[in-house]
XYZ file of C-alpha atoms in Angstrom:
513
model
C 0.110 0.079 0.258
C 1.679 3.986 -1.313
C 2.105 5.930 1.561
C 0.848 9.622 1.326
C 2.674 12.122 3.833
C 2.583 15.854 3.807
C 5.599 17.141 2.828
C 6.225 20.732 3.726
C 7.787 21.429 0.633
C 5.149 20.948 -1.486
C 2.367 21.466 0.899
C 0.786 18.599 -0.683
C -0.046 15.174 0.901
C 2.854 12.845 -1.377
C 2.896 9.486 -2.853
C 6.442 8.657 -1.313
C 9.013 7.133 -3.553
C 11.990 6.426 -2.188
C 15.613 7.186 -4.497
C 17.314 3.628 -4.740
C 16.191 2.017 -7.909
C 16.192 -1.202 -6.213
C 12.405 0.292 -4.554
C 13.988 -0.168 -0.836
C 15.799 2.188 0.845
C 15.318 4.547 2.398
C 17.619 8.253 3.736
C 15.788 9.011 6.336
C 17.983 12.242 8.269
C 16.520 14.146 11.257
C 17.185 17.067 13.404
C 18.018 15.606 16.537
C 19.251 16.861 19.700
C 21.326 20.211 20.852
C 22.745 18.905 23.820
C 22.949 21.855 26.559
C 20.392 20.014 29.154
C 18.156 17.653 29.326
C 15.542 17.166 26.736
C 11.564 18.266 27.411
C 8.819 17.108 26.349
C 8.810 18.644 23.140
C 11.776 18.337 21.792
C 10.556 13.984 22.121
C 7.176 14.019 20.623
C 9.406 15.281 16.977
C 11.665 12.768 17.518
C 9.085 9.457 18.229
C 7.403 10.655 15.428
C 9.839 10.672 13.394
C 10.790 7.269 14.418
C 7.393 6.084 13.903
C 7.654 7.146 10.335
C 10.748 5.319 10.466
C 8.776 2.313 11.783
C 5.792 2.632 9.278
C 8.239 2.355 6.730
C 9.636 -0.751 7.411
C 6.241 -1.846 7.802
C 6.109 -1.188 4.406
C 8.795 -3.303 3.941
C 11.295 -0.492 3.045
C 15.172 -0.510 4.637
C 15.400 2.212 6.501
C 19.142 4.304 6.705
C 18.306 6.553 10.053
C 20.330 9.937 10.961
C 19.632 11.723 13.540
C 22.165 14.538 14.846
C 23.950 15.162 17.925
C 24.112 19.085 17.568
C 27.082 20.242 19.785
C 28.736 23.588 18.550
C 27.082 26.469 16.867
C 23.727 26.180 17.525
C 23.202 30.172 18.568
C 20.336 30.523 21.909
C 18.991 33.261 18.804
C 17.542 30.563 16.298
C 15.090 33.167 14.794
C 18.216 34.778 13.593
C 20.167 33.676 10.128
C 23.758 34.427 11.967
C 22.229 32.146 14.865
C 22.421 35.368 17.318
C 23.539 35.205 21.119
C 25.393 32.560 23.111
C 26.550 29.278 21.686
C 23.995 27.551 23.974
C 27.096 25.382 24.802
C 28.513 27.553 26.102
C 24.879 28.746 27.666
C 25.401 25.376 29.388
C 29.165 25.362 30.364
C 28.155 28.510 31.994
C 25.503 27.263 33.719
C 27.327 24.397 35.794
C 29.998 26.522 36.786
C 27.197 29.397 38.664
C 25.879 25.663 40.343
C 29.513 24.307 41.280
C 30.387 27.606 42.834
C 26.835 27.805 44.125
C 27.460 23.857 45.670
C 23.814 22.602 43.573
C 25.245 21.313 41.112
C 22.437 18.302 40.376
C 22.470 15.021 41.974
C 24.333 13.248 39.753
C 26.055 15.271 37.743
C 29.682 13.924 37.036
C 31.463 16.544 34.727
C 33.452 19.304 34.335
C 31.448 22.524 33.215
C 34.995 24.427 32.217
C 34.791 22.244 28.770
C 31.908 22.271 26.647
C 32.492 19.515 25.230
C 32.903 17.490 27.968
C 29.357 19.168 28.817
C 27.720 18.125 25.577
C 29.084 14.336 26.271
C 26.899 14.493 29.665
C 23.949 15.741 28.162
C 23.917 13.274 25.756
C 24.883 10.092 27.639
C 21.583 11.237 29.143
C 19.417 11.941 26.450
C 19.773 8.671 24.665
C 19.625 6.717 28.147
C 15.964 8.801 27.588
C 15.798 7.652 23.404
C 16.380 4.181 25.133
C 13.664 4.159 27.866
C 11.169 5.498 24.923
C 11.679 3.148 22.190
C 13.558 4.778 18.876
C 15.008 2.769 17.671
C 17.549 4.897 15.732
C 19.641 5.102 19.089
C 18.985 1.391 19.060
C 21.096 0.912 16.425
C 24.273 3.485 17.557
C 25.518 1.389 19.459
C 27.043 -0.574 16.762
C 26.513 2.293 14.626
C 27.297 5.128 16.014
C 28.015 7.215 12.807
C 23.955 7.499 13.195
C 24.021 10.619 15.861
C 26.403 12.332 14.563
C 28.619 15.616 16.071
C 29.306 18.624 15.051
C 32.584 18.449 16.066
C 33.249 15.225 14.296
C 32.776 17.020 10.787
C 34.380 20.489 11.010
C 37.489 19.407 7.890
C 33.559 18.318 5.769
C 32.293 22.009 7.118
C 35.366 23.696 5.999
C 34.952 22.271 2.603
C 31.604 22.280 2.311
C 32.300 26.650 3.344
C 35.252 26.498 -0.094
C 32.983 25.321 -2.481
C 30.230 27.928 -1.696
C 32.798 30.580 -2.692
C 33.959 29.105 -5.497
C 30.997 28.494 -7.461
C 29.284 32.350 -6.040
C 27.371 31.166 -3.825
C 29.068 32.854 -0.314
C 31.488 35.584 -0.198
C 34.019 36.540 3.178
C 32.224 39.718 4.189
C 34.112 42.949 6.181
C 33.882 41.838 9.326
C 35.009 38.147 8.272
C 32.593 36.459 7.559
C 31.295 33.820 5.455
C 28.135 34.377 4.595
C 25.342 31.867 2.205
C 24.155 34.765 -0.388
C 20.658 33.848 -0.827
C 20.142 35.443 -4.156
C 21.982 33.498 -6.044
C 19.808 30.759 -4.523
C 16.427 31.529 -6.455
C 14.943 28.804 -4.547
C 15.740 30.615 -1.345
C 12.309 30.674 0.226
C 10.244 28.051 -1.438
C 10.056 25.462 1.226
C 8.980 27.762 4.387
C 6.887 31.233 2.180
C 9.505 33.898 2.304
C 10.350 36.069 -0.205
C 13.373 37.550 0.203
C 11.746 41.030 -0.431
C 9.367 40.332 2.691
C 13.022 39.092 4.453
C 14.578 42.402 3.298
C 12.043 44.215 5.347
C 12.083 42.690 8.748
C 9.560 40.257 7.814
C 10.207 36.258 8.578
C 12.715 35.875 10.264
C 15.605 38.900 12.970
C 18.223 40.902 11.236
C 21.443 41.214 13.776
C 21.744 44.668 12.757
C 25.598 44.469 13.765
C 26.402 41.897 10.929
C 23.653 43.543 8.436
C 25.927 46.753 7.136
C 28.388 43.912 5.909
C 25.882 41.548 3.988
C 24.746 41.845 0.770
C 21.020 40.585 1.747
C 19.659 41.212 5.609
C 18.987 36.782 5.112
C 22.328 35.981 3.951
C 22.834 33.206 6.984
C 26.707 32.914 8.249
C 28.744 29.613 7.492
C 31.603 30.431 9.160
C 32.092 33.022 11.925
C 35.924 33.895 12.839
C 36.240 34.717 16.688
C 39.434 33.358 18.678
C 37.897 33.746 21.656
C 34.997 31.949 21.547
C 35.586 28.771 23.582
C 34.639 25.888 20.610
C 37.273 26.563 17.542
C 38.561 25.336 15.179
C 41.174 26.473 12.343
C 40.199 27.700 9.133
C 41.016 29.500 6.373
C 39.085 32.057 6.994
C 40.125 32.497 10.459
C 40.139 30.373 14.015
C 36.638 30.370 14.944
C 33.272 27.866 14.331
C 30.056 26.831 12.180
C 27.487 28.668 12.153
C 24.134 25.763 12.413
C 21.983 25.116 9.277
C 25.915 23.806 7.768
C 26.025 21.127 10.100
C 23.495 19.672 8.964
C 24.048 19.771 5.206
C 27.071 18.249 5.273
C 26.222 15.384 7.611
C 23.603 13.872 5.871
C 25.208 14.593 2.520
C 28.699 12.395 4.010
C 26.103 9.182 5.613
C 23.434 9.959 2.903
C 24.115 11.341 0.465
C 24.964 7.893 -2.328
C 21.892 8.607 -3.940
C 21.275 11.407 -7.031
C 24.029 13.797 -6.873
C 23.771 13.487 -3.287
C 19.497 13.818 -2.931
C 18.346 12.056 -0.434
C 14.583 10.299 0.581
C 13.801 12.249 3.996
C 14.165 15.173 5.893
C 11.945 15.987 9.563
C 12.220 18.121 12.428
C 9.540 20.240 14.519
C 8.185 22.968 12.682
C 10.585 25.852 14.127
C 13.201 24.077 12.351
C 11.189 24.626 8.766
C 12.678 29.104 8.805
C 15.842 29.693 8.783
C 17.701 26.235 9.223
C 15.771 24.213 7.042
C 16.070 26.350 4.401
C 19.389 26.978 4.855
C 20.654 23.579 4.547
C 18.296 23.499 1.299
C 20.353 26.604 -0.206
C 23.566 25.779 0.556
C 23.511 22.166 0.167
C 21.986 22.127 -3.298
C 24.644 25.193 -4.703
C 27.775 22.496 -3.002
C 25.524 20.238 -4.787
C 24.253 21.139 -7.737
C 21.185 19.335 -7.476
C 17.940 20.349 -8.184
C 16.775 18.889 -4.808
C 18.380 18.003 -0.848
C 15.368 15.771 0.476
C 12.796 14.845 -1.655
C 9.808 14.841 1.092
C 10.186 17.347 4.155
C 7.688 16.125 7.873
C 7.847 18.921 10.045
C 5.684 17.947 13.904
C 3.568 20.609 15.313
C 4.343 22.629 18.340
C 3.548 20.752 21.709
C 1.055 22.275 24.769
C 0.820 20.836 27.855
C -1.862 21.625 29.736
C -3.305 24.239 26.905
C -0.437 26.779 26.992
C 3.303 26.707 26.721
C 5.105 24.839 28.964
C 6.932 26.737 31.766
C 8.963 26.715 34.836
C 7.154 28.598 36.457
C 4.246 27.332 36.345
C 5.491 23.492 36.829
C 4.418 22.037 33.559
C 8.039 21.956 31.787
C 8.547 18.255 31.884
C 11.699 15.939 30.798
C 11.565 12.275 30.463
C 12.832 12.424 33.228
C 11.190 15.009 35.774
C 7.897 12.379 34.734
C 8.959 9.119 35.462
C 9.701 10.113 38.341
C 5.923 10.509 38.813
C 5.814 7.355 38.752
C 4.732 7.715 34.928
C 5.845 4.432 32.680
C 7.922 4.655 29.733
C 4.931 3.258 27.443
C 2.583 5.112 28.564
C 5.218 8.390 27.492
C 5.028 7.216 24.305
C 2.258 6.711 23.830
C 0.751 10.264 25.027
C 3.384 11.427 22.952
C 3.100 9.958 19.496
C -0.893 9.511 19.808
C -1.925 12.729 18.511
C -1.732 13.510 14.341
C 1.538 15.206 13.914
C 0.145 17.347 11.664
C -2.004 19.452 14.499
C -0.369 20.740 17.718
C -0.744 18.466 20.470
C -1.831 18.990 24.333
C -0.113 17.019 26.966
C -0.880 16.528 30.224
C -1.139 13.865 32.893
C -4.819 13.013 32.983
C -3.761 12.040 29.207
C -0.759 9.891 30.845
C -2.765 8.259 32.719
C -5.425 7.246 29.342
C -2.058 6.213 27.997
C -1.582 3.702 30.470
C -5.444 2.584 30.352
C -4.178 1.912 26.198
C -0.776 0.090 27.627
C -2.469 -1.718 30.521
C -5.245 -3.135 28.141
C -2.638 -4.307 24.866
C 0.237 -6.142 27.410
C -3.261 -7.946 28.646
C -4.724 -9.072 25.725
C -0.563 -9.932 23.973
C 0.365 -11.317 26.716
C -2.684 -13.634 27.009
C -2.380 -14.590 23.689
C 1.500 -15.183 24.032
C 0.399 -18.248 27.218
C -2.466 -19.334 24.747
C -0.434 -19.673 21.373
C -0.762 -23.455 20.605
C -4.816 -22.250 20.168
C -5.478 -23.007 16.700
C -8.694 -22.197 14.209
C -9.829 -19.354 11.627
C -7.683 -15.759 11.741
C -9.655 -13.317 14.301
C -10.428 -9.740 14.107
C -6.392 -8.747 14.707
C -5.101 -9.920 11.740
C -8.231 -9.221 9.926
C -7.610 -5.447 11.253
C -4.460 -5.457 9.316
C -4.768 -3.543 5.945
C -7.090 -1.303 7.535
C -4.073 -0.254 10.101
C -1.503 -0.265 7.729
C -4.041 1.935 5.296
C -4.549 4.282 8.517
C -1.030 4.686 8.879
C -0.385 5.154 5.114
C -2.780 7.885 5.106
C -0.304 10.796 6.418
C 0.939 8.825 9.479
C -2.140 8.478 11.080
C -2.202 6.622 14.152
C -5.114 7.791 16.054
C -6.535 6.266 13.173
C -4.453 2.690 13.966
C -5.050 2.837 17.338
C -8.976 3.277 17.076
C -8.727 -0.174 15.049
C -6.546 -1.882 17.007
C -8.923 -0.943 20.001
C -11.755 -1.833 17.873
C -10.507 -5.310 17.613
C -9.110 -5.899 20.785
C -12.617 -5.303 21.374
C -14.383 -7.915 19.125
C -10.795 -10.272 20.934
C -13.006 -12.100 24.542
C -8.856 -13.482 26.329
C -8.691 -13.498 30.132
C -10.894 -15.506 31.900
C -13.435 -17.842 30.020
C -12.912 -19.675 27.242
C -10.730 -17.517 24.902
C -10.437 -16.537 21.276
C -11.672 -19.406 19.078
C -9.544 -18.544 17.061
C -5.461 -18.466 15.724
C -4.257 -16.982 19.174
C -1.044 -17.105 17.074
C -2.154 -14.850 14.611
C -3.665 -13.268 16.571
C -0.370 -12.568 18.502
C 1.485 -12.244 15.439
C -0.558 -9.409 14.400
C -0.888 -7.121 17.710
C 2.781 -7.217 16.981
C 3.298 -6.309 12.694
C 0.784 -2.943 15.378
C 2.931 -2.805 17.736
C 6.277 -2.893 15.431
C 4.787 1.331 14.822
C 3.374 1.934 17.918
C 6.060 0.090 20.254
C 4.487 0.297 23.824
C 4.516 -3.010 24.338
C 8.958 -3.826 24.787
C 9.106 -0.549 26.953
C 8.912 -0.627 30.306
C 4.745 -0.265 31.154
C 5.057 0.014 34.628
C 6.717 1.811 37.464
C 7.779 0.153 40.674
C 5.546 1.043 43.715
C 6.470 2.927 46.776
C 5.500 1.335 50.141
C 5.529 4.886 51.649
C 3.089 6.649 48.890
C 0.803 2.912 48.748
C -1.500 1.453 51.385
C -0.686 -1.688 50.374
C -3.150 -3.265 52.257
C -5.826 -1.222 50.960
C -5.164 -1.758 47.708
C -4.911 -5.512 48.165
C -8.429 -5.726 49.331
C -9.127 -3.788 46.653
C -8.130 -6.269 44.220
C -9.396 -8.663 46.094
C -12.854 -7.278 45.438
C -12.015 -6.991 41.698
C -11.376 -11.597 41.628
C -14.209 -12.269 43.340
C -16.085 -10.138 40.757
C -14.367 -11.928 38.403
C -14.936 -15.638 39.650
C -18.903 -14.663 40.391
C -18.646 -12.911 35.802
C -19.573 -9.678 37.063
C -17.496 -7.427 34.331
C -18.832 -4.486 35.175
C -17.768 -4.606 38.610
C -13.585 -6.028 37.676
C -13.717 -2.521 35.433
C -14.900 -0.645 37.693
C -12.827 -1.518 40.458
C -9.953 -1.489 38.196
C -10.965 2.346 37.183
C -11.404 3.255 40.903
C -7.346 1.707 41.503
C -6.400 3.806 38.049
C -7.484 7.183 39.303
C -5.781 6.081 42.573
C -2.775 5.929 39.960
C -2.461 2.180 40.909
C -2.248 0.487 37.707
C -3.038 -3.856 37.446
C -2.284 -6.593 35.928
C -3.721 -10.149 35.123
C -1.230 -12.705 34.705
C -0.646 -16.738 35.823
C 0.872 -15.407 38.464
C -1.951 -13.791 39.569
C -2.657 -9.863 39.329
C 0.002 -7.393 40.486
C -0.330 -4.251 40.760
C 2.208 -0.982 40.410
C 2.275 2.835 40.579
C 1.255 5.606 37.319
C 1.410 8.756 37.265
C -0.145 11.273 40.619
């Protein structure tokens, strides 16, 4: 079944066809984190949507080579500025940790030298990878064997210098009076096609801020920096244009072309990121990549995830709605529930993250887990194909329609409603086939192999009361009073207790409060 994706470049749903002549290999690049702090749920929504897209492609039979960068230099605090104004985010992180060290308030477990930006980057990279693996991001696991799939810009400086020189030689870049190298946007007529900006609008100040300190030396206000000479910058390298550092946009172009650019003229199939990456970052990537390669395209399909809100508003530390993954796990959320909550809303719709949503996601995970474990325990049962196997074409069709994850989840839940598992005779169908179908569906959703529950804290939970409610539920199940049994399960879940039925009886765990 063909996959149709909304392509930011064409502003239409396009049928996906890879560059690979054999039609199997997909070259996929994702803009990853800047490792100057712990990644938050908004960051992970974009990363997980890319993971779901990758898994969907694999379900459809493609082989995916997925690269995601880990930015450890050059990403500045003023993203809206084409030059990446402000401070290097890695220096910001170093200063923050250094101040905390002086004050004796470094976060617990922080074993890092705040004076060393690369050490700071490595510390936050390790933290990100821990979170990514807990949430089942496949590229994070693959990078254990193939670290080049998570490239760091500091490892590709030589390639960046070479690309800058090619752009100067081709007339697409110039060395300004201030010594910095800028890309000449007027040399690339297609500049603005991805974002919808025009050079006229940008000249008048629309579509992005202009650094007044550099405007006078630039040919056009939106000319963006490729290399900045700065001998005082903490992270710097020798170059033909002086000791300095690369522009943020340059990094992804170089890493994508070196690691994925085996297609015609160095093109890749897919490029993803958050919608805030569209301009200026991805617009600038396209310009410099195409001019450096001479290609008619850089990435053929552009996949962008909309913003994540928390309780209907922007994340805010002051209001207590700024969540990292480890924040949520400390509150009692399971990685499986976090992943499901972050992927269940369509990627092109702003998502509203709530703690109640996490509890609802946990309920879904528990339901799928119960079905999975029962089918696994009774896989010897034979019969005709059951509702899970029968719904697979509809499940795939939903995902193929611009990654309609919510629709796919609805199809799965409807099928589970028609499948009787648990006490009684169980499904009169091919249990092994149903298990295989459920696992194929979960190969995209990616929750059943994650940590589904968290350990309960006896100091916070009245274990006697929980045991009494479980006993009451078991009595209701013995009497086949399924409504009462479900009511008690829901009552416990509302109280922050998730229960699970297994071969050894009913167990419970604490969920987010």
